[in-house]
CSV table of C-alpha atoms in Angstrom, one decimal:
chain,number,residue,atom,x,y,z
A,1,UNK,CA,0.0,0.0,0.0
A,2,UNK,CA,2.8,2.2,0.9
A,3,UNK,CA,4.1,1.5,-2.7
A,4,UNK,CA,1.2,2.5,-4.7
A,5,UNK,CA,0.7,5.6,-3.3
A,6,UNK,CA,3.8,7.6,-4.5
A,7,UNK,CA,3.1,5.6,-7.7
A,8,UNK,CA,-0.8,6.6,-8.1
A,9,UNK,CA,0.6,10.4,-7.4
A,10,UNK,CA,3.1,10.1,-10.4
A,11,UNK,CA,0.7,9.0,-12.5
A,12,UNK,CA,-1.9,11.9,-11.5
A,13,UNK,CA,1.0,14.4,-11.9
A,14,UNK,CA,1.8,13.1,-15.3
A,15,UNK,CA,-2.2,13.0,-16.9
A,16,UNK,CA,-2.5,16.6,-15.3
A,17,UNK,CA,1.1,17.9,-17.3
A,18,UNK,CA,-0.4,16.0,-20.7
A,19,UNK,CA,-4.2,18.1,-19.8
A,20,UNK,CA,-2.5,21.5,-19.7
A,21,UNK,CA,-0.2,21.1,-22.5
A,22,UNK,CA,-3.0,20.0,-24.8
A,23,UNK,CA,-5.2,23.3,-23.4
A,24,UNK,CA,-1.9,25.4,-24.2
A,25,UNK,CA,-2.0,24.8,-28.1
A,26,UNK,CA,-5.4,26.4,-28.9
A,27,UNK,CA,-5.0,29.4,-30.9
A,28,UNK,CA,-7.5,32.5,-30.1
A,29,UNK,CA,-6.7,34.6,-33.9
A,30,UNK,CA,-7.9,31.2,-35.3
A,31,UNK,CA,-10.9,30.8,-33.3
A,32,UNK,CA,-14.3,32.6,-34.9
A,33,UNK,CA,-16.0,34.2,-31.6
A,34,UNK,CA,-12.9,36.0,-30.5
A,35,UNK,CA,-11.9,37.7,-33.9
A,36,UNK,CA,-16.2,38.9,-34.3
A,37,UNK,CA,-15.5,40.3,-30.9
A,38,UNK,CA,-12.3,42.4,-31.7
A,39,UNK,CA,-13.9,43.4,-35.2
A,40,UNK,CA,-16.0,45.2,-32.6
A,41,UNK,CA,-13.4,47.2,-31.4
A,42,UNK,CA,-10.5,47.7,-33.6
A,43,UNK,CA,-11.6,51.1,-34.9
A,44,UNK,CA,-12.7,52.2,-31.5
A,45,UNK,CA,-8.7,51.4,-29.8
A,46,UNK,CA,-7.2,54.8,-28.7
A,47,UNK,CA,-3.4,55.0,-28.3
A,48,UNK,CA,-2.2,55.7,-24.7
A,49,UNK,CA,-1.3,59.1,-24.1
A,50,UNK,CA,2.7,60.4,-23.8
A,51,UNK,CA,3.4,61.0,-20.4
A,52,UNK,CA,4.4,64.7,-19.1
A,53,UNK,CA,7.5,65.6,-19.6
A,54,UNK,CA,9.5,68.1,-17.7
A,55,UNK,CA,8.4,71.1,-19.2
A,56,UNK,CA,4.8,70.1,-18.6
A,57,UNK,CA,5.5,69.4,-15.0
A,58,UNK,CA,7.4,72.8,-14.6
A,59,UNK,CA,5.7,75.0,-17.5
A,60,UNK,CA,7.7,78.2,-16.1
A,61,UNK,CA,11.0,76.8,-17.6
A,62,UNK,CA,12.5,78.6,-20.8
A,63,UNK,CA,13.6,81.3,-22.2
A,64,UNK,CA,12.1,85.0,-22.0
A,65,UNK,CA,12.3,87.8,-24.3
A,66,UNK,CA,10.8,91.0,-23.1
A,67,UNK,CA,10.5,94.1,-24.9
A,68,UNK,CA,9.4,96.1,-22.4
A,69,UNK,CA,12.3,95.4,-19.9
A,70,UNK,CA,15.8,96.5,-22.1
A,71,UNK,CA,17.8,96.0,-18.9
A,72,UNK,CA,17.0,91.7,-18.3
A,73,UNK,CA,15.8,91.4,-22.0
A,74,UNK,CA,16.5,88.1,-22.0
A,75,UNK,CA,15.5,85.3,-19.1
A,76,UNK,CA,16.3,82.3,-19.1
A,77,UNK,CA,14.8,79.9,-16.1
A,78,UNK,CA,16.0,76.1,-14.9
A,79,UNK,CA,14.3,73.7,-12.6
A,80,UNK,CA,17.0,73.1,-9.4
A,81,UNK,CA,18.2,69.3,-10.1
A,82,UNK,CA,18.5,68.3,-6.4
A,83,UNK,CA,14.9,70.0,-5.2
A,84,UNK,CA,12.2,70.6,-7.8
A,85,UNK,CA,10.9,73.4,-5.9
A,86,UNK,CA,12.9,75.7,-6.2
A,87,UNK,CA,13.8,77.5,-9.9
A,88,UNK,CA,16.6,79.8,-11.1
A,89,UNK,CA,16.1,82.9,-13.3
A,90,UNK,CA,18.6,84.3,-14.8
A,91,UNK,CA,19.4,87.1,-16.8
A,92,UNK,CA,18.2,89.8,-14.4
A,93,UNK,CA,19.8,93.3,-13.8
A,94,UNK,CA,20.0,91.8,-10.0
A,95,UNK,CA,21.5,88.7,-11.0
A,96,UNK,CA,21.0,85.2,-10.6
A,97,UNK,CA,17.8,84.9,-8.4
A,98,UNK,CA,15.9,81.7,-6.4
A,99,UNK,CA,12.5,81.3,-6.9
A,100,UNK,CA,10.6,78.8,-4.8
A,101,UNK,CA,7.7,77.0,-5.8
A,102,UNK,CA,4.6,78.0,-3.8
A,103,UNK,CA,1.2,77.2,-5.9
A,104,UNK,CA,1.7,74.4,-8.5
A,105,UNK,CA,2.7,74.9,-11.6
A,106,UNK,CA,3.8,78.3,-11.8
A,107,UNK,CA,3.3,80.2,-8.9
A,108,UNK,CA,7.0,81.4,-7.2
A,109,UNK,CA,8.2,83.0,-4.3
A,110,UNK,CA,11.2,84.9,-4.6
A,111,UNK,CA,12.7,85.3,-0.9
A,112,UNK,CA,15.2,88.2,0.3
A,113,UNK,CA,18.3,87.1,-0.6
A,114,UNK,CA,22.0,88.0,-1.7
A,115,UNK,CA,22.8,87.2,-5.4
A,116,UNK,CA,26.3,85.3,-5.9
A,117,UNK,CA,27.4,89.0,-7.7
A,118,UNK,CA,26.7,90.5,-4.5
A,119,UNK,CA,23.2,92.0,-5.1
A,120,UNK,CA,20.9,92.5,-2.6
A,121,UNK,CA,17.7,91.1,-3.9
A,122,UNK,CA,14.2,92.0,-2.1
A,123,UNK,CA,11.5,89.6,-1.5
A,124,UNK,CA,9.2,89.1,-4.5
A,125,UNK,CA,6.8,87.4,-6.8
A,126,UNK,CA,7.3,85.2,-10.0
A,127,UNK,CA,4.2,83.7,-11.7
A,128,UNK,CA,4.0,82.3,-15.2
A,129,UNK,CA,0.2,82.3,-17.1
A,130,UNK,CA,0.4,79.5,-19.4
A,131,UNK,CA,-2.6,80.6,-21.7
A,132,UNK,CA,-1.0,83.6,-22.5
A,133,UNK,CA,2.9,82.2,-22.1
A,134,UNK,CA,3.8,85.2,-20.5
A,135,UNK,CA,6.0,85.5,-17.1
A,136,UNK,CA,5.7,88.4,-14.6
A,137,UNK,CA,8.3,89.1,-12.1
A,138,UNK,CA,8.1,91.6,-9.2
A,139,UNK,CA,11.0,92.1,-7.0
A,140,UNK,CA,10.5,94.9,-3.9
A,141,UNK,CA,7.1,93.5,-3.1
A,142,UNK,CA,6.2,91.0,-0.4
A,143,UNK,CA,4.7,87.6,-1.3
A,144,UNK,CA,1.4,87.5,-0.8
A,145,UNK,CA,0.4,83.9,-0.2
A,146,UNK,CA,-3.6,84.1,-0.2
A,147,UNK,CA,-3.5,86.3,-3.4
A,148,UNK,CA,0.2,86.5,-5.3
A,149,UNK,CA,-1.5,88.0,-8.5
A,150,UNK,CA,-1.6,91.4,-6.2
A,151,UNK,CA,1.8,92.2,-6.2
A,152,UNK,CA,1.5,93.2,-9.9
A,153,UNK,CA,-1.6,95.6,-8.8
A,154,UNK,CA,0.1,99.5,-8.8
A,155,UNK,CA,-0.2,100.4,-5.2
A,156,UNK,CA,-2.5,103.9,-4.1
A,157,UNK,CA,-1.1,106.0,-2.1
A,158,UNK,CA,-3.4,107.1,0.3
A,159,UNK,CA,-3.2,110.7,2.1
A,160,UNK,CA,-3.6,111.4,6.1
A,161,UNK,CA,-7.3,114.2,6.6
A,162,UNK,CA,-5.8,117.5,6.4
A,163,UNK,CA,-8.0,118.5,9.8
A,164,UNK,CA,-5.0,116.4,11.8
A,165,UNK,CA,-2.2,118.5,13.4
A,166,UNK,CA,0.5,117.4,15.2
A,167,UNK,CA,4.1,117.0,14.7
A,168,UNK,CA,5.8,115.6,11.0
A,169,UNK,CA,6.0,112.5,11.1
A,170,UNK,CA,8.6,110.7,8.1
A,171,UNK,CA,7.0,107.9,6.9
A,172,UNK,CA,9.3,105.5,5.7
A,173,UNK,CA,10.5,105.0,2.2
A,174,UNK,CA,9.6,102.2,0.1
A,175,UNK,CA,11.4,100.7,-2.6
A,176,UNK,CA,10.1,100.9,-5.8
A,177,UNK,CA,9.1,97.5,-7.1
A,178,UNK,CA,10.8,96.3,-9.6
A,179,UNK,CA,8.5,94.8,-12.6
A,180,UNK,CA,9.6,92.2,-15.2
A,181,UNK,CA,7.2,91.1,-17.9
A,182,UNK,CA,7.8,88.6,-20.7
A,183,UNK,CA,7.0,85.9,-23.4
A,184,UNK,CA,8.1,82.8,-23.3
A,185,UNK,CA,10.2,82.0,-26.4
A,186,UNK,CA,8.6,78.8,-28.0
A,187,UNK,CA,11.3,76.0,-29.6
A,188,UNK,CA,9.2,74.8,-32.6
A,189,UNK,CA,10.1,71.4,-34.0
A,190,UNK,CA,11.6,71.1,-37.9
A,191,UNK,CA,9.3,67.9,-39.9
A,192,UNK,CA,11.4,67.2,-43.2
């Protein structure tokens, strides 16, 4: 009894090989139901789409030409390689600036900060609109993080009620902010 066991098992393991290889040689382009079923859809099979590539991910890197600006005609902006949130512009009057990445995709904060030429550089905004592919840069301006559009609104200066008397008082001077605008300069592709 002992015998037969170990034997019987062999056996079984053997019919069950023979069963799947014999299920392993049908053919489904030969078989009639499965090619009316694709016919079905072989006009309807969309392509996948192409993934997003960097530029995509980051639309506010390029180049700039500004017509408007003849001191930083020309921008050019990178992506950091080490941390994707933070962006370089370069090609300002300031120098090279850091822009960090506050509102996905193009939304930028430009912290105070000293240049490597040795410029002081005042906190700003940087935001890139890509329906229009324009970027707008102003430096001199605080971040505004619940609305960074309103650094790009001219300030009103508003003037104390003439009926108050009392001593001078020196209010103190602002900056001017500095405003950059520009178009992004698009690489179009030769067909031959």
């Amino acid at each position: 009894m002992k015998k037969t066991i170990p034997v019987m098992g062999g056996l079984l393991l053997s019919l069950l090989s023979l069963t799947m290889s014999a299920q392993q040689t049908w053919d489904a382009k030969k078989n009639p139901t499965v090619d009316s079923i694709a016919s079905l859809y072989r006009d309807k099979i969309v392509k996948a789409p192409t993934p997003p590539g960097r530029a995509d991910i980051f639309p506010v890197i390029g180049q700039y030409e500004s017509a408007t600006n003849p001191d930083a005609a020309h921008i050019v902006i990178n992506v950091d390689e080490e941390n994707k949130g933070i962006a370089w512009v370069e090609g300002l009057p300031q120098g090279k600036v850091k822009a960090m990445l506050r509102k996905s995709p193009a939304t930028y904060k430009i912290p105070a900060q000293k240049t490597a030429e040795g410029n002081e550089v005042a906190e700003g905004t940087l935001i890139y609109d890509k329906t229009t592919n324009t970027l707008s840069i102003c430096i001199g301006k605080p971040y505004n993080p619940e609305d960074p559009a309103s650094a790009f609104v001219p300030a009103t200066e508003t003037t104390a009620p003439a009926t108050v008397k009392g001593p001078k008082v020196k209010k103190p001077v602002t900056p001017k902010a500095w405003i950059y605008t520009g178009t992004k300069q698009v690489l179009e592709t030769v067909k031959n």
